[in-house]
């Protein structure tokens, strides 16, 4: 189809404007200009494309049209079910997933795709409220959801359910798959800092960290895969990195970055996990982020900049506990001096290995931060005991 573009008029433009207004990207209908693709419409289309990760050209071609179609659905307007091979997508699916997650059902990420995991979560909900557990969300299930209203909220039940699944899988790291994602690469060096005759790039530093982490995890019997080599031809987009981790069936996903800021006084480490502004969060992701953050702070003395929920593609599209760590600021002279020291990088790596191990310890047998001797992990796990 020919893209609908600025200057066009007609019913298709009206439809586009209606969807954009429903998403609060346009002011509500304003009479005469309703069917005209004006500059306000173009700005709204660009904002929409940006928010959906589409190429931003301000025109409505086939891809943007499909995304707008998906965006117009409101929860309850149609029956949702697990369709194969083309799953249903839309804002209504995302609303349902967020609702399920709030109530403690493991619907995976709120990625707006009605996949098998969403279907299972719906079936579990149906079973618990006495409906036929067919995994489809039709009028009866919608009624049950409405009746419950907002009474059932909070991540606790889900936290228990997810961590139960992890607990049942036992404390061993042997045979697990960890995908390590060194950020940037290729034409994108990340943060770059000239330092005398030297030049430090984030892409190189985090690849070194990733290789060290790979070595330590592999020594504990973990299957490790990196998302890129030391000098890739181009920079892999975050969506591809997430898809790679999904395709490998990773148990844990760790993305490594260093931060940068115009103010050289900015320093410290921060860890990010999946979550949205309205409090929906990946419980296991949040737990892993907390462990990574605490272990790194305890073992390296980097300033604690905390853990934060973000809805970034990398965290949203990965289907396993996923974190992104910003290990210090390359633009901070103190952080940089530490990061360029290989012994310091080894301490960072030990902290991350300890955090991954603690993910799999039963809560009641968890150990104090900074107490795991990473070099003895394998023996400790083999003996079935945990250091206190
Ligand atoms: Zn980065």
CSV table of N, CA and C in Angstrom, one decimal, residues 6 63 94 101-103 171 175 218 223 225-226 265 317 356 358:
chain,number,residue,atom,x,y,z
A,6,UNK,N,1.8,13.2,5.2
A,6,UNK,CA,1.4,14.6,5.4
A,6,UNK,C,0.8,15.2,4.1
A,63,UNK,N,3.6,-1.2,8.1
A,63,UNK,CA,4.1,-1.6,9.4
A,63,UNK,C,3.4,-0.7,10.5
A,94,UNK,N,-1.8,-6.2,26.3
A,94,UNK,CA,-0.9,-5.7,27.3
A,94,UNK,C,-1.7,-5.4,28.6
A,101,UNK,N,-0.3,-9.9,36.0
A,101,UNK,CA,0.9,-9.7,36.8
A,101,UNK,C,0.6,-9.1,38.1
A,102,UNK,N,-0.2,-8.1,38.1
A,102,UNK,CA,-0.6,-7.4,39.4
A,102,UNK,C,-1.2,-8.4,40.3
A,103,UNK,N,-2.0,-9.3,39.8
A,103,UNK,CA,-2.7,-10.3,40.7
A,103,UNK,C,-1.8,-11.4,41.1
A,171,UNK,N,19.8,-25.5,43.9
A,171,UNK,CA,20.8,-24.5,44.0
A,171,UNK,C,22.0,-24.6,43.0
A,175,UNK,N,24.8,-26.7,34.2
A,175,UNK,CA,23.8,-26.9,33.2
A,175,UNK,C,22.9,-25.7,32.9
A,218,UNK,N,31.6,-20.3,33.4
A,218,UNK,CA,31.8,-21.6,32.8
A,218,UNK,C,32.6,-22.6,33.7
A,223,UNK,N,26.5,-22.9,31.2
A,223,UNK,CA,26.6,-22.7,29.7
A,223,UNK,C,26.5,-21.2,29.5
A,225,UNK,N,26.8,-17.8,26.9
A,225,UNK,CA,26.8,-17.3,25.5
A,225,UNK,C,26.9,-15.8,25.6
A,226,UNK,N,27.8,-15.2,24.8
A,226,UNK,CA,27.9,-13.8,24.7
A,226,UNK,C,27.0,-13.3,23.5
A,265,UNK,N,31.8,14.5,38.2
A,265,UNK,CA,31.6,14.1,39.6
A,265,UNK,C,30.6,13.0,39.7
A,317,UNK,N,11.5,-7.6,26.5
A,317,UNK,CA,11.3,-8.7,25.5
A,317,UNK,C,12.0,-10.0,25.9
A,356,UNK,N,24.4,-14.3,40.9
A,356,UNK,CA,23.7,-15.4,40.1
A,356,UNK,C,23.5,-16.6,41.0
A,358,UNK,N,23.3,-16.8,44.2
A,358,UNK,CA,22.3,-16.5,45.3
A,358,UNK,C,20.9,-16.6,44.8
